[in-house]
Each structure stands twice: as C-alpha cells, then as structure tokens.
mmCIF file of C-alpha atoms in Angstrom:
data_model
loop_
_atom_site.group_PDB
_atom_site.id
_atom_site.type_symbol
_atom_site.label_atom_id
_atom_site.label_comp_id
_atom_site.label_asym_id
_atom_site.label_seq_id
_atom_site.Cartn_x
_atom_site.Cartn_y
_atom_site.Cartn_z
ATOM 1 C CA MET A 11 39.538 -37.737 -31.247
ATOM 2 C CA LEU A 12 38.853 -34.118 -30.544
ATOM 3 C CA PHE A 13 36.258 -31.598 -32.651
ATOM 4 C CA LEU A 14 36.488 -28.395 -32.595
ATOM 5 C CA ASN A 15 33.091 -26.015 -33.257
ATOM 6 C CA GLY A 16 33.123 -22.174 -34.865
ATOM 7 C CA LYS A 17 32.007 -21.141 -31.262
ATOM 8 C CA PHE A 18 34.025 -23.000 -29.988
ATOM 9 C CA ILE A 19 36.923 -20.179 -29.226
ATOM 10 C CA LYS A 20 36.355 -16.468 -29.961
ATOM 11 C CA ARG A 21 39.052 -14.735 -33.206
ATOM 12 C CA SER A 22 40.773 -12.074 -30.094
ATOM 13 C CA PHE A 23 43.902 -11.991 -27.647
ATOM 14 C CA LEU A 24 41.505 -14.037 -25.790
ATOM 15 C CA ALA A 25 41.012 -16.416 -28.155
ATOM 16 C CA ALA A 26 44.952 -16.766 -29.628
ATOM 17 C CA ARG A 27 45.870 -17.851 -25.207
ATOM 18 C CA ARG A 28 43.363 -19.927 -24.531
ATOM 19 C CA ALA A 29 44.129 -21.811 -27.518
ATOM 20 C CA GLN A 30 47.672 -22.194 -26.688
ATOM 21 C CA PHE A 31 46.702 -23.706 -23.601
ATOM 22 C CA LEU A 32 45.009 -26.532 -25.748
ATOM 23 C CA ILE A 33 47.419 -26.605 -28.136
ATOM 24 C CA GLU A 34 49.771 -27.597 -25.149
ATOM 25 C CA CYS A 35 47.487 -29.949 -24.156
ATOM 26 C CA LEU A 36 47.131 -31.795 -27.547
ATOM 27 C CA ALA A 37 50.391 -31.398 -28.035
ATOM 28 C CA ASP A 38 51.243 -33.434 -25.386
ATOM 29 C CA LEU A 39 48.117 -35.878 -25.404
ATOM 30 C CA LYS A 40 49.299 -37.173 -27.986
ATOM 31 C CA LYS A 41 52.859 -37.544 -27.482
ATOM 32 C CA ASN A 42 51.494 -39.550 -25.026
ATOM 33 C CA LEU A 43 49.048 -41.522 -27.222
ATOM 34 C CA VAL A 44 51.719 -42.700 -29.537
ATOM 35 C CA LYS A 45 53.363 -44.032 -27.046
ATOM 36 C CA ARG A 46 51.064 -46.213 -26.286
ATOM 37 C CA GLY A 47 50.759 -47.285 -29.845
ATOM 38 C CA LEU A 48 47.987 -44.653 -30.687
ATOM 39 C CA ASN A 49 47.254 -41.653 -32.021
ATOM 40 C CA LEU A 50 44.468 -38.402 -31.804
ATOM 41 C CA LEU A 51 42.667 -37.192 -34.889
ATOM 42 C CA ILE A 52 41.192 -33.716 -34.637
ATOM 43 C CA GLN A 53 38.335 -33.321 -36.880
ATOM 44 C CA HIS A 54 36.763 -28.724 -37.800
ATOM 45 C CA GLY A 55 32.758 -29.748 -37.606
ATOM 46 C CA LYS A 56 29.983 -31.693 -36.228
ATOM 47 C CA PRO A 57 30.147 -34.666 -33.841
ATOM 48 C CA GLU A 58 27.416 -35.463 -35.501
ATOM 49 C CA GLU A 59 28.156 -35.142 -38.873
ATOM 50 C CA ILE A 60 31.785 -36.325 -38.693
ATOM 51 C CA LEU A 61 31.271 -39.517 -36.911
ATOM 52 C CA PRO A 62 28.910 -41.773 -38.776
ATOM 53 C CA SER A 63 31.164 -40.924 -41.893
ATOM 54 C CA LEU A 64 34.230 -42.511 -39.262
ATOM 55 C CA VAL A 65 32.561 -45.493 -38.224
ATOM 56 C CA LYS A 66 31.247 -45.932 -41.918
ATOM 57 C CA ALA A 67 34.993 -45.595 -43.373
ATOM 58 C CA TYR A 68 36.993 -48.146 -40.161
ATOM 59 C CA GLY A 69 33.935 -50.384 -39.585
ATOM 60 C CA ALA A 70 33.112 -49.666 -36.307
ATOM 61 C CA HIS A 71 31.077 -50.996 -33.887
ATOM 62 C CA THR A 72 31.638 -48.745 -30.269
ATOM 63 C CA VAL A 73 32.289 -45.268 -30.456
ATOM 64 C CA TYR A 74 33.392 -44.262 -26.858
ATOM 65 C CA ALA A 75 32.477 -40.511 -25.818
ATOM 66 C CA GLN A 76 32.496 -38.518 -22.061
ATOM 67 C CA LYS A 77 29.256 -38.365 -20.091
ATOM 68 C CA GLU A 78 28.566 -34.428 -20.609
ATOM 69 C CA THR A 79 25.589 -33.035 -17.648
ATOM 70 C CA CYS A 80 24.966 -29.710 -19.616
ATOM 71 C CA SER A 81 21.942 -28.876 -22.257
ATOM 72 C CA GLU A 82 24.513 -28.079 -25.431
ATOM 73 C CA GLU A 83 26.851 -31.409 -24.859
ATOM 74 C CA LEU A 84 23.705 -33.315 -23.939
ATOM 75 C CA ASN A 85 22.692 -31.977 -27.077
ATOM 76 C CA VAL A 86 25.468 -32.713 -29.216
ATOM 77 C CA GLU A 87 25.483 -36.855 -27.129
ATOM 78 C CA ARG A 88 21.712 -37.414 -28.770
ATOM 79 C CA LEU A 89 22.103 -35.445 -32.245
ATOM 80 C CA VAL A 90 25.255 -38.542 -32.699
ATOM 81 C CA ASN A 91 23.232 -41.401 -31.457
ATOM 82 C CA LYS A 92 20.684 -40.911 -33.595
ATOM 83 C CA ARG A 93 22.904 -40.623 -36.284
ATOM 84 C CA LEU A 94 25.311 -43.547 -35.125
ATOM 85 C CA GLN A 95 21.060 -45.728 -35.236
ATOM 86 C CA GLN A 96 20.633 -44.139 -38.978
ATOM 87 C CA LEU A 97 23.631 -45.635 -40.376
ATOM 88 C CA LEU A 98 22.061 -50.253 -40.640
ATOM 89 C CA PRO A 99 20.666 -49.661 -43.574
ATOM 90 C CA GLN A 100 23.685 -48.506 -44.748
ATOM 91 C CA LEU A 101 26.207 -50.916 -43.415
ATOM 92 C CA GLY A 102 28.043 -52.936 -45.140
ATOM 93 C CA ASN A 103 28.003 -52.588 -48.680
ATOM 94 C CA GLY A 104 31.665 -52.083 -48.810
ATOM 95 C CA VAL A 105 32.490 -52.457 -45.464
ATOM 96 C CA SER A 106 34.369 -55.160 -43.696
ATOM 97 C CA ARG A 107 33.604 -55.737 -40.285
ATOM 98 C CA ASN A 108 33.613 -57.852 -37.271
ATOM 99 C CA GLN A 109 29.830 -57.824 -37.128
ATOM 100 C CA SER A 110 26.307 -58.878 -37.936
ATOM 101 C CA SER A 111 24.929 -56.218 -40.279
ATOM 102 C CA THR A 112 22.108 -55.746 -38.635
ATOM 103 C CA GLN A 113 24.014 -54.744 -35.334
ATOM 104 C CA VAL A 114 23.620 -51.376 -34.476
ATOM 105 C CA THR A 115 26.309 -49.235 -33.583
ATOM 106 C CA ARG A 116 26.645 -48.437 -30.592
ATOM 107 C CA LEU A 117 27.437 -44.610 -28.592
ATOM 108 C CA GLU A 118 28.721 -45.325 -25.375
ATOM 109 C CA LEU A 119 28.957 -43.063 -22.299
ATOM 110 C CA ILE A 120 31.585 -43.254 -19.737
ATOM 111 C CA TRP A 121 31.201 -40.645 -16.441
ATOM 112 C CA GLY A 122 34.774 -38.649 -15.655
ATOM 113 C CA SER A 123 35.970 -35.456 -14.807
ATOM 114 C CA THR A 124 35.082 -36.057 -11.154
ATOM 115 C CA MET A 125 36.560 -37.018 -8.096
ATOM 116 C CA TYR A 126 32.982 -39.238 -7.216
ATOM 117 C CA HIS A 127 31.685 -41.522 -9.658
ATOM 118 C CA MET A 128 28.134 -40.577 -10.092
ATOM 119 C CA ASP A 129 27.627 -44.437 -8.944
ATOM 120 C CA ASP A 130 29.455 -43.566 -4.951
ATOM 121 C CA LEU A 131 25.649 -41.483 -4.760
ATOM 122 C CA PRO A 132 24.088 -43.235 -2.607
ATOM 123 C CA PHE A 133 20.644 -41.058 -3.290
ATOM 124 C CA GLU A 134 19.093 -40.381 -6.821
ATOM 125 C CA CYS A 135 20.466 -37.255 -8.282
ATOM 126 C CA SER A 136 17.385 -36.160 -7.814
ATOM 127 C CA CYS A 137 17.166 -36.141 -4.305
ATOM 128 C CA LEU A 138 20.680 -34.488 -4.636
ATOM 129 C CA PRO A 139 21.217 -32.593 -0.918
ATOM 130 C CA ASP A 140 20.282 -28.958 -2.466
ATOM 131 C CA VAL A 141 23.066 -27.171 0.908
ATOM 132 C CA TYR A 142 26.894 -28.157 0.078
ATOM 133 C CA THR A 143 27.065 -29.222 3.664
ATOM 134 C CA GLN A 144 25.230 -31.932 3.517
ATOM 135 C CA PHE A 145 26.424 -33.641 0.376
ATOM 136 C CA ARG A 146 29.575 -33.299 1.959
ATOM 137 C CA LYS A 147 29.242 -34.993 5.372
ATOM 138 C CA VAL A 148 27.365 -38.019 3.008
ATOM 139 C CA PHE A 149 31.390 -37.906 0.942
ATOM 140 C CA ASN A 150 33.515 -37.900 3.728
ATOM 141 C CA SER A 151 33.537 -40.690 4.560
ATOM 142 C CA LEU A 152 33.618 -42.222 1.236
ATOM 143 C CA LEU A 153 36.787 -41.161 0.107
ATOM 144 C CA ASN A 154 38.675 -43.974 1.229
ATOM 145 C CA LEU A 155 36.591 -45.595 -0.842
ATOM 146 C CA ILE A 156 38.041 -43.823 -3.913
ATOM 147 C CA LEU A 157 40.003 -46.719 -6.551
ATOM 148 C CA LEU A 158 42.236 -45.119 -9.270
ATOM 149 C CA PHE A 159 43.077 -47.074 -12.446
ATOM 150 C CA GLY A 160 46.511 -46.736 -14.312
ATOM 151 C CA ALA A 161 46.330 -45.884 -18.530
ATOM 152 C CA ALA A 162 47.374 -49.496 -20.626
ATOM 153 C CA SER A 163 51.100 -49.215 -20.958
ATOM 154 C CA LYS A 164 49.957 -50.198 -25.131
ATOM 155 C CA CYS A 165 47.110 -50.929 -26.813
ATOM 156 C CA HIS A 166 46.683 -51.334 -29.616
ATOM 157 C CA HIS A 167 46.718 -48.902 -32.284
ATOM 158 C CA PHE A 168 44.467 -47.043 -34.693
ATOM 159 C CA LEU A 169 44.481 -44.423 -37.709
ATOM 160 C CA VAL A 170 48.154 -44.174 -36.689
ATOM 161 C CA ARG A 171 49.637 -43.496 -40.051
ATOM 162 C CA HIS A 172 46.347 -41.631 -41.384
ATOM 163 C CA LEU A 173 46.694 -38.258 -39.376
ATOM 164 C CA PRO A 174 47.004 -35.086 -40.806
ATOM 165 C CA LEU A 175 49.841 -31.985 -39.907
ATOM 166 C CA GLU A 176 50.522 -30.759 -36.105
ATOM 167 C CA ILE A 177 48.703 -30.309 -34.095
ATOM 168 C CA GLY A 178 49.440 -26.754 -33.526
ATOM 169 C CA ASP A 179 49.320 -26.617 -37.963
ATOM 170 C CA VAL A 180 45.568 -27.270 -37.976
ATOM 171 C CA PHE A 181 44.267 -25.534 -34.481
ATOM 172 C CA LEU A 182 46.211 -22.727 -36.891
ATOM 173 C CA GLN A 183 44.875 -24.059 -40.081
ATOM 174 C CA LEU A 184 40.937 -24.034 -39.041
ATOM 175 C CA MET A 185 40.595 -21.701 -36.197
ATOM 176 C CA ASN A 186 42.886 -19.200 -38.390
ATOM 177 C CA LEU A 187 43.684 -17.907 -35.409
ATOM 178 C CA ASP A 188 46.859 -15.302 -34.602
ATOM 179 C CA PHE A 189 49.269 -16.007 -32.448
ATOM 180 C CA SER A 190 51.872 -12.523 -33.238
ATOM 181 C CA LYS A 191 50.904 -11.469 -29.613
ATOM 182 C CA LYS A 192 53.627 -13.784 -27.465
ATOM 183 C CA ARG A 193 52.140 -14.614 -23.872
ATOM 184 C CA GLN A 194 53.370 -12.302 -21.209
ATOM 185 C CA ALA A 195 56.020 -13.137 -18.072
ATOM 186 C CA SER A 196 53.704 -12.151 -15.039
ATOM 187 C CA LYS A 197 54.357 -12.087 -11.330
ATOM 188 C CA GLY A 198 51.695 -14.905 -11.172
ATOM 189 C CA MET A 199 51.588 -17.987 -12.837
ATOM 190 C CA MET A 200 52.633 -18.560 -16.603
ATOM 191 C CA PHE A 201 50.311 -21.934 -17.694
ATOM 192 C CA VAL A 202 51.156 -25.258 -20.197
ATOM 193 C CA GLY A 203 48.711 -27.089 -21.029
ATOM 194 C CA GLY A 204 49.113 -30.473 -20.969
ATOM 195 C CA GLU A 205 49.005 -33.939 -18.460
ATOM 196 C CA SER A 206 53.353 -33.279 -18.412
ATOM 197 C CA ALA A 207 53.500 -30.009 -17.053
ATOM 198 C CA ALA A 208 50.022 -30.848 -14.937
ATOM 199 C CA LEU A 209 52.126 -33.392 -12.971
ATOM 200 C CA SER A 210 55.283 -31.518 -13.038
ATOM 201 C CA ARG A 211 52.265 -28.879 -11.085
ATOM 202 C CA VAL A 212 51.601 -31.953 -8.109
ATOM 203 C CA HIS A 213 54.590 -33.159 -7.949
ATOM 204 C CA GLU A 214 56.147 -29.584 -7.173
ATOM 205 C CA TYR A 215 53.803 -28.163 -5.077
ATOM 206 C CA PHE A 216 52.991 -31.101 -2.837
ATOM 207 C CA TRP A 217 56.474 -32.046 -2.458
ATOM 208 C CA GLN A 218 59.130 -30.157 -2.823
ATOM 209 C CA LYS A 219 58.859 -26.285 -3.574
ATOM 210 C CA ALA A 220 59.288 -23.776 -0.454
ATOM 211 C CA ARG A 221 57.896 -21.158 0.053
ATOM 212 C CA ASP A 222 60.274 -19.354 1.736
ATOM 213 C CA PHE A 223 63.670 -19.289 1.063
ATOM 214 C CA PHE A 224 65.182 -19.242 4.866
ATOM 215 C CA LEU A 225 62.057 -21.902 6.649
ATOM 216 C CA VAL A 226 61.813 -25.415 4.227
ATOM 217 C CA PHE A 227 58.291 -27.155 3.709
ATOM 218 C CA ASP A 228 56.412 -27.475 1.555
ATOM 219 C CA LEU A 229 53.201 -25.658 0.122
ATOM 220 C CA LEU A 230 50.794 -28.367 0.148
ATOM 221 C CA ARG A 231 51.229 -28.027 4.302
ATOM 222 C CA ARG A 232 49.574 -24.278 4.747
ATOM 223 C CA TYR A 233 47.462 -24.873 1.855
ATOM 224 C CA LYS A 234 44.544 -23.999 3.844
ATOM 225 C CA ASP A 235 46.107 -20.459 5.540
ATOM 226 C CA THR A 236 47.572 -19.567 1.808
ATOM 227 C CA ARG A 237 44.743 -19.845 -0.743
ATOM 228 C CA ASN A 238 43.007 -16.959 -0.526
ATOM 229 C CA GLY A 239 46.366 -14.924 -1.077
ATOM 230 C CA MET A 240 45.736 -12.497 -4.315
ATOM 231 C CA LEU A 241 49.371 -13.036 -5.441
ATOM 232 C CA GLY A 242 52.475 -14.818 -6.899
ATOM 233 C CA PRO A 243 51.383 -18.494 -8.082
ATOM 234 C CA ASP A 244 51.587 -20.969 -5.362
ATOM 235 C CA TYR A 245 49.506 -19.351 -2.818
ATOM 236 C CA SER A 246 46.568 -21.853 -3.833
ATOM 237 C CA THR A 247 47.010 -25.266 -6.381
ATOM 238 C CA LYS A 248 46.670 -23.883 -9.331
ATOM 239 C CA PHE A 249 45.131 -26.534 -10.659
ATOM 240 C CA SER A 250 42.467 -25.836 -11.831
ATOM 241 C CA PRO A 251 42.899 -24.997 -16.111
ATOM 242 C CA TRP A 252 44.360 -27.779 -15.695
ATOM 243 C CA LEU A 253 41.321 -30.492 -14.194
ATOM 244 C CA ALA A 254 38.721 -28.201 -16.747
ATOM 245 C CA SER A 255 40.717 -29.192 -19.896
ATOM 246 C CA GLY A 256 40.657 -33.260 -18.638
ATOM 247 C CA SER A 257 44.884 -32.819 -18.524
ATOM 248 C CA LEU A 258 44.568 -33.930 -14.438
ATOM 249 C CA SER A 259 42.870 -36.161 -13.105
ATOM 250 C CA PRO A 260 41.233 -35.330 -9.246
ATOM 251 C CA ARG A 261 41.727 -38.748 -8.224
ATOM 252 C CA PHE A 262 44.779 -38.517 -8.673
ATOM 253 C CA ILE A 263 45.300 -35.751 -6.476
ATOM 254 C CA ARG A 264 43.623 -37.582 -3.953
ATOM 255 C CA ASP A 265 45.539 -40.162 -4.624
ATOM 256 C CA GLU A 266 48.660 -37.922 -3.496
ATOM 257 C CA VAL A 267 47.055 -36.542 -0.092
ATOM 258 C CA ARG A 268 46.668 -39.710 0.677
ATOM 259 C CA ARG A 269 49.623 -40.948 -0.113
ATOM 260 C CA TYR A 270 50.788 -37.277 1.497
ATOM 261 C CA GLU A 271 48.951 -37.504 4.467
ATOM 262 C CA LYS A 272 50.880 -41.545 5.039
ATOM 263 C CA GLU A 273 54.737 -39.339 4.173
ATOM 264 C CA ARG A 274 54.527 -36.752 5.924
ATOM 265 C CA GLN A 275 51.532 -35.583 7.968
ATOM 266 C CA SER A 276 47.525 -34.812 8.203
ATOM 267 C CA ASN A 277 46.004 -31.405 8.408
ATOM 268 C CA ASP A 278 43.527 -28.846 7.339
ATOM 269 C CA SER A 279 45.209 -28.531 4.952
ATOM 270 C CA THR A 280 45.102 -32.121 3.566
ATOM 271 C CA TYR A 281 41.441 -32.607 3.974
ATOM 272 C CA TRP A 282 41.036 -29.035 1.891
ATOM 273 C CA ILE A 283 42.771 -30.065 -1.019
ATOM 274 C CA LEU A 284 39.666 -32.779 -1.111
ATOM 275 C CA PHE A 285 36.690 -30.095 0.086
ATOM 276 C CA GLU A 286 37.354 -28.851 -2.807
ATOM 277 C CA LEU A 287 37.449 -30.615 -5.512
ATOM 278 C CA MET A 288 33.794 -32.185 -3.707
ATOM 279 C CA TRP A 289 32.834 -28.427 -4.313
ATOM 280 C CA ARG A 290 33.747 -28.896 -8.152
ATOM 281 C CA ASP A 291 32.034 -32.075 -8.169
ATOM 282 C CA TYR A 292 28.766 -30.930 -6.453
ATOM 283 C CA PHE A 293 28.285 -28.350 -9.269
ATOM 284 C CA ARG A 294 28.313 -31.521 -11.648
ATOM 285 C CA PHE A 295 26.133 -33.075 -9.367
ATOM 286 C CA LEU A 296 23.719 -30.115 -9.110
ATOM 287 C CA SER A 297 23.769 -29.732 -12.757
ATOM 288 C CA ILE A 298 22.447 -33.280 -13.816
ATOM 289 C CA LYS A 299 19.510 -32.620 -10.546
ATOM 290 C CA TYR A 300 18.110 -28.966 -11.973
ATOM 291 C CA GLY A 301 18.961 -28.983 -15.985
ATOM 292 C CA ASN A 302 18.870 -26.125 -17.160
ATOM 293 C CA SER A 303 17.491 -24.232 -14.766
ATOM 294 C CA LEU A 304 21.499 -22.765 -14.175
ATOM 295 C CA PHE A 305 21.741 -21.253 -16.946
ATOM 296 C CA HIS A 306 18.309 -19.116 -16.779
ATOM 297 C CA PRO A 307 17.910 -15.305 -15.011
ATOM 298 C CA GLY A 308 15.868 -16.457 -12.279
ATOM 299 C CA GLY A 309 18.607 -19.625 -11.891
ATOM 300 C CA LEU A 310 18.086 -23.002 -9.685
ATOM 301 C CA ARG A 311 15.446 -20.646 -7.219
ATOM 302 C CA LYS A 312 13.896 -19.491 -10.932
ATOM 303 C CA LYS A 313 13.852 -16.251 -8.651
ATOM 304 C CA VAL A 314 12.222 -13.407 -11.290
ATOM 305 C CA GLN A 315 14.669 -10.259 -10.842
ATOM 306 C CA SER A 316 14.735 -7.288 -12.806
ATOM 307 C CA TRP A 317 18.481 -6.864 -14.402
ATOM 308 C CA GLY A 318 19.910 -4.590 -15.645
ATOM 309 C CA GLN A 319 21.180 -4.881 -19.597
ATOM 310 C CA ASP A 320 23.327 -1.745 -19.081
ATOM 311 C CA GLN A 321 26.535 -2.794 -21.632
ATOM 312 C CA THR A 322 28.444 0.327 -20.659
ATOM 313 C CA MET A 323 28.638 -0.042 -17.372
ATOM 314 C CA PHE A 324 28.865 -3.664 -18.205
ATOM 315 C CA GLU A 325 32.326 -2.730 -19.405
ATOM 316 C CA THR A 326 33.765 -0.873 -16.927
ATOM 317 C CA TRP A 327 33.645 -3.566 -15.430
ATOM 318 C CA ARG A 328 34.597 -5.974 -18.008
ATOM 319 C CA ASP A 329 37.906 -3.082 -18.369
ATOM 320 C CA GLY A 330 38.850 -2.818 -14.863
ATOM 321 C CA CYS A 331 38.085 0.047 -14.911
ATOM 322 C CA THR A 332 35.298 0.921 -12.030
ATOM 323 C CA GLY A 333 37.812 3.417 -10.331
ATOM 324 C CA TYR A 334 37.691 0.830 -7.386
ATOM 325 C CA PRO A 335 41.068 -1.429 -7.751
ATOM 326 C CA LEU A 336 40.394 -4.313 -5.825
ATOM 327 C CA ILE A 337 37.790 -4.567 -8.673
ATOM 328 C CA ASP A 338 40.186 -3.430 -11.137
ATOM 329 C CA ALA A 339 43.288 -5.426 -10.908
ATOM 330 C CA ASN A 340 41.121 -8.908 -10.649
ATOM 331 C CA MET A 341 39.115 -8.052 -13.917
ATOM 332 C CA LYS A 342 42.930 -6.956 -15.804
ATOM 333 C CA GLU A 343 43.887 -10.342 -14.655
ATOM 334 C CA LEU A 344 41.609 -12.386 -15.619
ATOM 335 C CA SER A 345 41.795 -10.930 -19.108
ATOM 336 C CA THR A 346 45.788 -10.769 -19.192
ATOM 337 C CA THR A 347 46.565 -14.470 -17.635
ATOM 338 C CA GLY A 348 43.638 -16.451 -17.872
ATOM 339 C CA PHE A 349 43.637 -16.906 -13.885
ATOM 340 C CA MET A 350 41.212 -15.076 -11.134
ATOM 341 C CA SER A 351 42.625 -16.347 -7.657
ATOM 342 C CA ASN A 352 39.807 -17.588 -5.562
ATOM 343 C CA ARG A 353 39.098 -14.652 -3.281
ATOM 344 C CA GLY A 354 38.426 -12.531 -6.440
ATOM 345 C CA ARG A 355 35.970 -14.592 -8.330
ATOM 346 C CA GLN A 356 35.164 -15.639 -3.914
ATOM 347 C CA LEU A 357 32.132 -17.452 -6.196
ATOM 348 C CA HIS A 358 31.492 -20.128 -3.162
ATOM 349 C CA LYS A 359 31.562 -18.768 0.086
ATOM 350 C CA ASP A 360 33.463 -20.093 2.741
ATOM 351 C CA VAL A 361 35.241 -17.269 4.244
ATOM 352 C CA ILE A 362 32.881 -14.879 5.787
ATOM 353 C CA PHE A 363 33.890 -12.600 2.680
ATOM 354 C CA LEU A 364 31.424 -11.892 -0.351
ATOM 355 C CA GLN A 365 31.349 -12.638 -3.840
ATOM 356 C CA ILE A 366 33.878 -9.728 -5.274
ATOM 357 C CA VAL A 367 33.644 -9.608 -8.500
ATOM 358 C CA CYS A 368 30.165 -11.043 -9.062
ATOM 359 C CA SER A 369 29.471 -9.693 -5.855
ATOM 360 C CA PHE A 370 30.263 -5.495 -6.870
ATOM 361 C CA LEU A 371 28.181 -6.710 -10.478
ATOM 362 C CA VAL A 372 24.853 -7.351 -9.203
ATOM 363 C CA ARG A 373 25.273 -6.243 -6.268
ATOM 364 C CA ASP A 374 26.531 -3.356 -6.934
ATOM 365 C CA MET A 375 26.315 -2.277 -10.056
ATOM 366 C CA ARG A 376 22.560 -4.638 -11.107
ATOM 367 C CA ILE A 377 23.751 -6.485 -14.467
ATOM 368 C CA ASP A 378 22.693 -9.247 -15.970
ATOM 369 C CA TRP A 379 24.842 -12.031 -13.853
ATOM 370 C CA ARG A 380 24.135 -13.884 -16.752
ATOM 371 C CA MET A 381 26.666 -11.534 -19.097
ATOM 372 C CA GLY A 382 29.339 -11.448 -15.945
ATOM 373 C CA ALA A 383 29.345 -15.467 -16.193
ATOM 374 C CA GLU A 384 29.357 -15.428 -20.230
ATOM 375 C CA TRP A 385 32.407 -13.495 -19.594
ATOM 376 C CA PHE A 386 34.257 -15.489 -17.466
ATOM 377 C CA GLU A 387 33.296 -18.341 -19.878
ATOM 378 C CA THR A 388 34.936 -16.196 -22.915
ATOM 379 C CA CYS A 389 37.852 -15.656 -20.583
ATOM 380 C CA LEU A 390 39.047 -18.974 -17.824
ATOM 381 C CA LEU A 391 41.533 -21.479 -19.127
ATOM 382 C CA ASP A 392 39.865 -23.572 -16.234
ATOM 383 C CA TYR A 393 36.918 -22.749 -17.379
ATOM 384 C CA ASP A 394 33.821 -25.301 -16.829
ATOM 385 C CA PRO A 395 29.865 -24.698 -17.022
ATOM 386 C CA CYS A 396 28.413 -26.435 -14.326
ATOM 387 C CA SER A 397 31.018 -24.753 -11.367
ATOM 388 C CA ASN A 398 31.113 -21.031 -13.179
ATOM 389 C CA TYR A 399 27.244 -20.670 -13.919
ATOM 390 C CA GLY A 400 26.482 -22.441 -10.379
ATOM 391 C CA ASN A 401 28.629 -20.136 -8.999
ATOM 392 C CA TRP A 402 27.122 -17.697 -10.507
ATOM 393 C CA THR A 403 23.483 -18.345 -9.539
ATOM 394 C CA TYR A 404 24.520 -18.190 -5.964
ATOM 395 C CA GLY A 405 25.759 -15.241 -6.057
ATOM 396 C CA ALA A 406 23.466 -13.674 -7.563
ATOM 397 C CA GLY A 407 21.008 -15.202 -4.669
ATOM 398 C CA ASN A 408 19.103 -17.700 -6.896
ATOM 399 C CA SER A 409 21.094 -20.863 -5.448
ATOM 400 C CA ILE A 410 19.073 -23.004 -3.324
ATOM 401 C CA CYS A 411 21.210 -22.648 -0.518
ATOM 402 C CA ASN A 412 20.956 -18.863 -1.182
ATOM 403 C CA THR A 413 17.178 -19.178 0.707
ATOM 404 C CA LEU A 414 18.386 -22.313 3.212
ATOM 405 C CA HIS A 415 20.944 -19.056 3.830
#
C-alpha cells in the first residue's frame, strides 16, 4: 500500500519527471506483487486517517510498515499508532475478525533500506562514531555476515479484486500532474523506475557492459578509477535512484559484489562499492543519533553562523547561471535529469577536492545551506533525507566530522 501526500511532489515539470519515475516503480512493483498473488493499493491522503478505516473494514490485526528515522516520518508513525490504538472500542460491531475484540491492532515496524541491520551495530546508535572512518573499520569485519532473504514465491491474496484503475491513471488523477512534456534524451543515463530496471542495471554494470570498443571488460572492474567522472552513463553505478525508491536492495548489491569477487576478481573497485553503501548506512544511523539537528541551521555541531538567504543569488545558483561553467553544467544536469555526479555534488569528501556545487553555494555565495538541500530534495530522483541533509551539513561545515578535521 502506498500513500500519496499533496506535499510529496510539487506541480511542475520536475514533479512530472519525478512522478514518471515513481509511476514506473509502482507499476513494476504491482506486476511483481500480482505474480505472487498480491496487489498494490494507492491512496491519496494521510495514513493516520485512511489506515484505520481499512483496518476496520477488513478486520486486520497488524499493520506492517518500514521503520523510518527522520522527524516527519516518525511523526506519521506516532499518529498511525495512536489512531490504531483508538480503534479498540469500535471493533466487533458487525466486523468479523479472527481475534478477540479486546485485542489492539498492532503497528509492526520493520527495519529496511540499509546494508546493515540496526541489530548488527555492536553499540547503541547514541554511541555511533562521529567519524565515518571509525564506523567503517568496525563494520569491515562484518561484511561476510550479512544474509539476504529471497521473496516468497506465492502469498495469500488480499484486496486483489478491489483495486482501482492502472497505476498511472491513479497517479494522474490524484496528483493532477502534466505529462505533456516528454522526457528528453540526453548523453547521460535515462532512468526507468522499478525493480526490473534496477536488476538489469546491476547485471549490466557488474557482468556485461564494456566501457571501450577495443578493450572488453566489465564496468565494475574499474569502478574506483572511473567513479568520479561526470560524463556518460557508465562512469559510476547509477544505482542510487533505485536504492532510494526501494526498488533495489543494498544487500542484493553486496551479494552480487561477493559473487563477482568469487567468479572474476576482488580488487579496490569491488571494495569501494561496499564502501559507498556503508556511507549510505552511516548517514541513516547518524540521523537516529542526532535527530532534528540534521535539519537545523547549525547542523550536528549546533554551530551559530550568519547565512544569507538572498533569493536572487540563490536562483542564479539554482538555474545554473553563475557564469562558472562547471557549477552551471552540474546544476543544469540536476534540473534536467534529476541526477548529478558524485564529483559534482561531492558532498562527502573522499578526495582532496572540496565540494563543488555545495561549496560554491555556502562558501562563496554564503547562502543558507538548507536552501541548497531543499533544492536537491526537489530535484533528485535519488533523494533520501538522511544522505541529503547529512551530506549538506558536512558541506556547510556543520558536521561533527568538520570539528574533528
């Protein structure tokens, strides 16, 4: 089940492009669910208002959802749980359910989206190292302990005959978006949403595609050497939009890396794929430790700084009109494709260069870093609150790591 909130996508060309990717993700998810005897229900509105009515209608005793870590999502979890608890006096009147009328409907939250489970941590999140390198050293020894469980081949069907319309029709009706502008072809990569496209990309990048007409080799073999490129579809994995949408599991990537190491070779590139996935995990765990500080002007350090919010200057940066070709090219790629290279963002520092577009906005223009983070949130197909805001606090000099460096 998916809930669409009016805040989720703004009505603009960017919205239509992001929505197209999401529609493709949902259509592919629905197809895969139907194969297993399930289906997908899309609702427009607040989960805390819609879920209780569905629970009453179908006599559900448990609601399952993925556990989140940031404030807006945590607030939704609290509201849903509160409303489910309030259902108790209303149950049992003409509703058939296989449970006692005194049993409260449970909200079961399941951890997901990371390579490591929270239970893998050898410490509480409150004791998470403030430096990524320390975190990485702790977990290097655990990489071989991660297990990946496959999906069930067949499940008991639920609501299969009671779902409305096709995915795209539902989305268009609910969000009133304009798809009149077709996606433009580009020299980069055209992202197609969904698990099928994600698995195809993993297979292509790890096992199939060669970078050079004369030299036949897979792309993974040279990932560490090419990952900071900016041009073309194959300098990096481009897995991030599928990871962010839940179409691709980081544990599946990890298993494919290990299979590659057994069947072909283990080198710096295979390790570096896992290195980047560990960064992603780290920011999610960091969001648990520091909570809303991630979104505050002073960041994790609670550092008091005077930031400007000149809208004209910001729009110059946003629209790629600064007059600096490298900055402008990256910003135009972002607004056109919903993607920007790691080197363009360079929001975590594993090379000697400072962050490019982030550094320019906060260090040269002295503009509030949160305006940049919010623009990235608007544009990125691979938007994730933990990684986006965690990286921007670092770029603004407000991360705990900045103090230690």
